[in-house]
CSV table of C-alpha atoms in Angstrom, one decimal:
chain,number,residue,atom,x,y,z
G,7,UNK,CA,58.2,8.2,14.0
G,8,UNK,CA,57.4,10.0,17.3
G,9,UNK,CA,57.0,13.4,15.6
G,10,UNK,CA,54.6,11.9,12.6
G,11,UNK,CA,52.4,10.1,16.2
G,12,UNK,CA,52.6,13.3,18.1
G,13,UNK,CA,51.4,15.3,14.7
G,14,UNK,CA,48.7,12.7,14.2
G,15,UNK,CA,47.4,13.4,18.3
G,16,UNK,CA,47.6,16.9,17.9
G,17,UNK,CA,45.4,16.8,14.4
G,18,UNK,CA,42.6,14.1,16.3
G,19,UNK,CA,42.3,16.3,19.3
G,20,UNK,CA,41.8,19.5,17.5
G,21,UNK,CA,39.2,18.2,14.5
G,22,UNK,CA,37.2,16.6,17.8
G,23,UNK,CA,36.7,20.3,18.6
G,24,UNK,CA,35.2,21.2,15.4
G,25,UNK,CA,31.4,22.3,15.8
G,26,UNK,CA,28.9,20.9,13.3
G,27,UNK,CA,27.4,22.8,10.4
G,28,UNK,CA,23.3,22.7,10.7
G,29,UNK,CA,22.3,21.9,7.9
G,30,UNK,CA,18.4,22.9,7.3
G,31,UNK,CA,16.6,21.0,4.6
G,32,UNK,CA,13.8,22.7,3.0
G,33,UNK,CA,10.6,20.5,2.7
G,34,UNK,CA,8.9,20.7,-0.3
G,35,UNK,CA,6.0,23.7,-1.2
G,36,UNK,CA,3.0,20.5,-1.7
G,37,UNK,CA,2.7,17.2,-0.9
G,38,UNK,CA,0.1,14.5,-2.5
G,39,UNK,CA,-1.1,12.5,0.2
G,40,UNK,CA,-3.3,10.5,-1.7
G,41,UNK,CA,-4.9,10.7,-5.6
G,42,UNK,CA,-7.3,7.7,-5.8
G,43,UNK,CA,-10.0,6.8,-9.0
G,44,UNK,CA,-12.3,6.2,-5.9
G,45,UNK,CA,-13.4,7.1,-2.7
G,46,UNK,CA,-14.3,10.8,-3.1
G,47,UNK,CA,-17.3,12.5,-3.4
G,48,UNK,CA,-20.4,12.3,-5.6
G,49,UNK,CA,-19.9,15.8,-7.1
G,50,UNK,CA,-17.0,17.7,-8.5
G,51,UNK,CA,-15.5,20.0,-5.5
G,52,UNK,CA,-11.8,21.6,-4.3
G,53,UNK,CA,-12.3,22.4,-0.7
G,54,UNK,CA,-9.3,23.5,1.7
G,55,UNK,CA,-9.0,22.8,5.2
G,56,UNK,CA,-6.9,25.6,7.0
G,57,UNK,CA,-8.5,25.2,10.9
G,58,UNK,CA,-7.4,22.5,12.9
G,59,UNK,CA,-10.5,20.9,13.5
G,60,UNK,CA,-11.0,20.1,9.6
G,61,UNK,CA,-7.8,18.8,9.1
G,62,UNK,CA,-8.3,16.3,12.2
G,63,UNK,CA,-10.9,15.0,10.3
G,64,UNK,CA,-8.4,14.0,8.0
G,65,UNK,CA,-6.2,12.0,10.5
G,66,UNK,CA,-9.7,10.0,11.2
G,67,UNK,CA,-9.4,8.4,7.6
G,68,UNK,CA,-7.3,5.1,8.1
G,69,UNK,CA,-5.1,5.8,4.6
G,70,UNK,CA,-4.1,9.2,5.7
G,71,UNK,CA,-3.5,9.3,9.9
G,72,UNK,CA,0.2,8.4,9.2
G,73,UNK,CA,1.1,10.9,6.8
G,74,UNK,CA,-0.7,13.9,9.1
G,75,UNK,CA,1.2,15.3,12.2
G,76,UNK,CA,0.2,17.4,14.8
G,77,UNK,CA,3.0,20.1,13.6
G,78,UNK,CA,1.3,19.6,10.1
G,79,UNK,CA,-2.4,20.6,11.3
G,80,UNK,CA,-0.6,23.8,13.2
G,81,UNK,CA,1.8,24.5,10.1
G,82,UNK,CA,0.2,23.4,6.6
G,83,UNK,CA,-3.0,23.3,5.1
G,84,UNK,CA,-5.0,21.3,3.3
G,85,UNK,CA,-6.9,20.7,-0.1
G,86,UNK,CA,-9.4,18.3,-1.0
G,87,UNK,CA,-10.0,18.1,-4.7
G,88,UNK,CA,-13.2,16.2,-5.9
G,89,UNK,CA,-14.0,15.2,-9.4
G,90,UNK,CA,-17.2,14.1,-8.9
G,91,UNK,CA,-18.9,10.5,-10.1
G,92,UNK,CA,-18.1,9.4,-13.4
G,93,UNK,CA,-19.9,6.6,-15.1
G,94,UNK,CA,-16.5,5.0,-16.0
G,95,UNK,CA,-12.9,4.4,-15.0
G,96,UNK,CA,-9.9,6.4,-16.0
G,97,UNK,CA,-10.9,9.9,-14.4
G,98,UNK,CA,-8.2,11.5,-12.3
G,99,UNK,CA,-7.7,14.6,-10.5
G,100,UNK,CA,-4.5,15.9,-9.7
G,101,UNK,CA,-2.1,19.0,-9.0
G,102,UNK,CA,-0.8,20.2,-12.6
G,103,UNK,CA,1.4,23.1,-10.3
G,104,UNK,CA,1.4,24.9,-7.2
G,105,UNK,CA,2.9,28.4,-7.3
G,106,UNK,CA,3.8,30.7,-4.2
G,107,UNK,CA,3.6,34.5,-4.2
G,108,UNK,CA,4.3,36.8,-1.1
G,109,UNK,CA,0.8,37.1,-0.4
G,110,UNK,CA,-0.6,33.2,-1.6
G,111,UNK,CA,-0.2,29.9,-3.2
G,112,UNK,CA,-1.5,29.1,-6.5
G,113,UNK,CA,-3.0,26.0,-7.3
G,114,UNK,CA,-3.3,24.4,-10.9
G,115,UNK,CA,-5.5,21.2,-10.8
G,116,UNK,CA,-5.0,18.8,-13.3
G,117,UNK,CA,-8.1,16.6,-14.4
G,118,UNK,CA,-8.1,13.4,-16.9
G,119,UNK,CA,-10.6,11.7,-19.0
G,120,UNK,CA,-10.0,8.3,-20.7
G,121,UNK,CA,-9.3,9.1,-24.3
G,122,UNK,CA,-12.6,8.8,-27.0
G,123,UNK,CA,-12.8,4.4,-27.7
G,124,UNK,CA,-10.1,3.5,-25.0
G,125,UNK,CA,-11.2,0.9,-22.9
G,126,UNK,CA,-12.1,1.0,-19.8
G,127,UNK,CA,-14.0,-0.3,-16.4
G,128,UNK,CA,-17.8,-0.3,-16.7
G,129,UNK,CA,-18.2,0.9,-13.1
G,130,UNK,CA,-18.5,4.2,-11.5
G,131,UNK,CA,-15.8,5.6,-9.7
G,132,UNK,CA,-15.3,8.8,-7.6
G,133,UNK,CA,-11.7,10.5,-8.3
G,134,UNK,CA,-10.4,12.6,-6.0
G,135,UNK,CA,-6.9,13.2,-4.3
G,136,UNK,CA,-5.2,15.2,-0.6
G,137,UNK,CA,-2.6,17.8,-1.0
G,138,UNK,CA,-0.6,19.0,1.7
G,139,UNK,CA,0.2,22.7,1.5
G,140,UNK,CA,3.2,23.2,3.3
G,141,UNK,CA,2.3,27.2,4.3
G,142,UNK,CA,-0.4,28.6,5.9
G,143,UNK,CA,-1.0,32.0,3.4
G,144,UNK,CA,-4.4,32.0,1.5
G,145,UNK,CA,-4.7,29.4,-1.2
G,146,UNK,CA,-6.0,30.2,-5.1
G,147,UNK,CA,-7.5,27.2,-6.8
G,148,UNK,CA,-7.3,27.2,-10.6
């Protein structure tokens, strides 16, 4: 019984020596912030924000100051993608894909109309959504 307690001391001490294994977790290439039917801007526009000062704009707007670091303004950019006013609901604008190359990212957008007859809102409404580009190489809109 000794010998299976002095075995057991022996393994405890040596595994507390072990040394952890980092482990680095890749974040992902894009990030929606927000995609709203309303709130954007009256005409149909993608604009990115790469310099600091345009993406603190961004922190000033009460939905997105949480999601916006100060790391993220110094390591991501930004893209601001407009649809424009439309005379009805169930627009959207969206990312369809984002694709990186050695030299750029790629960026599909994705906009919706309500199908021909559907029903929807008699109101006008201002799609738009914020993307989080998680590089700072030169950004391709499509």
């Amino acid at each position: 019984m000794k010998k299976i307690s002095f075995l057991f001391v022996i393994f405890l001490l040596v595994s507390c020596g072990a040394t952890a294994t980092k482990v680095t977790v890749k974040k992902p290439l894009f990030e929606v912030l927000t995609q709203q039917s309303d709130g954007g801007g009256n005409i149909n526009f993608y604009e990115i924000l790469t310099e600091s000062n345009e993406i603190k704009m961004l922190q000033n707007d009460k939905k997105l100051r949480n999601k916006i670091s100060a790391l993220d303004v110094q390591k991501s950019n930004f893209v601001i993608l407009n649809m424009g006013e439309k005379n009805t609901g169930g627009y959207s604008i969206g990312i369809e894909s984002v694709v990186e190359t050695k030299e750029n990212i790629i960026i599909n957008v994705k906009e919706s109309s309500p199908e021909p007859g559907s029903m929807v809102t008699q109101v006008i409404t201002y799609p738009f959504c914020v993307v989080k580009i998680n590089s700072k190489k030169e950004i391709i809109i499509k």
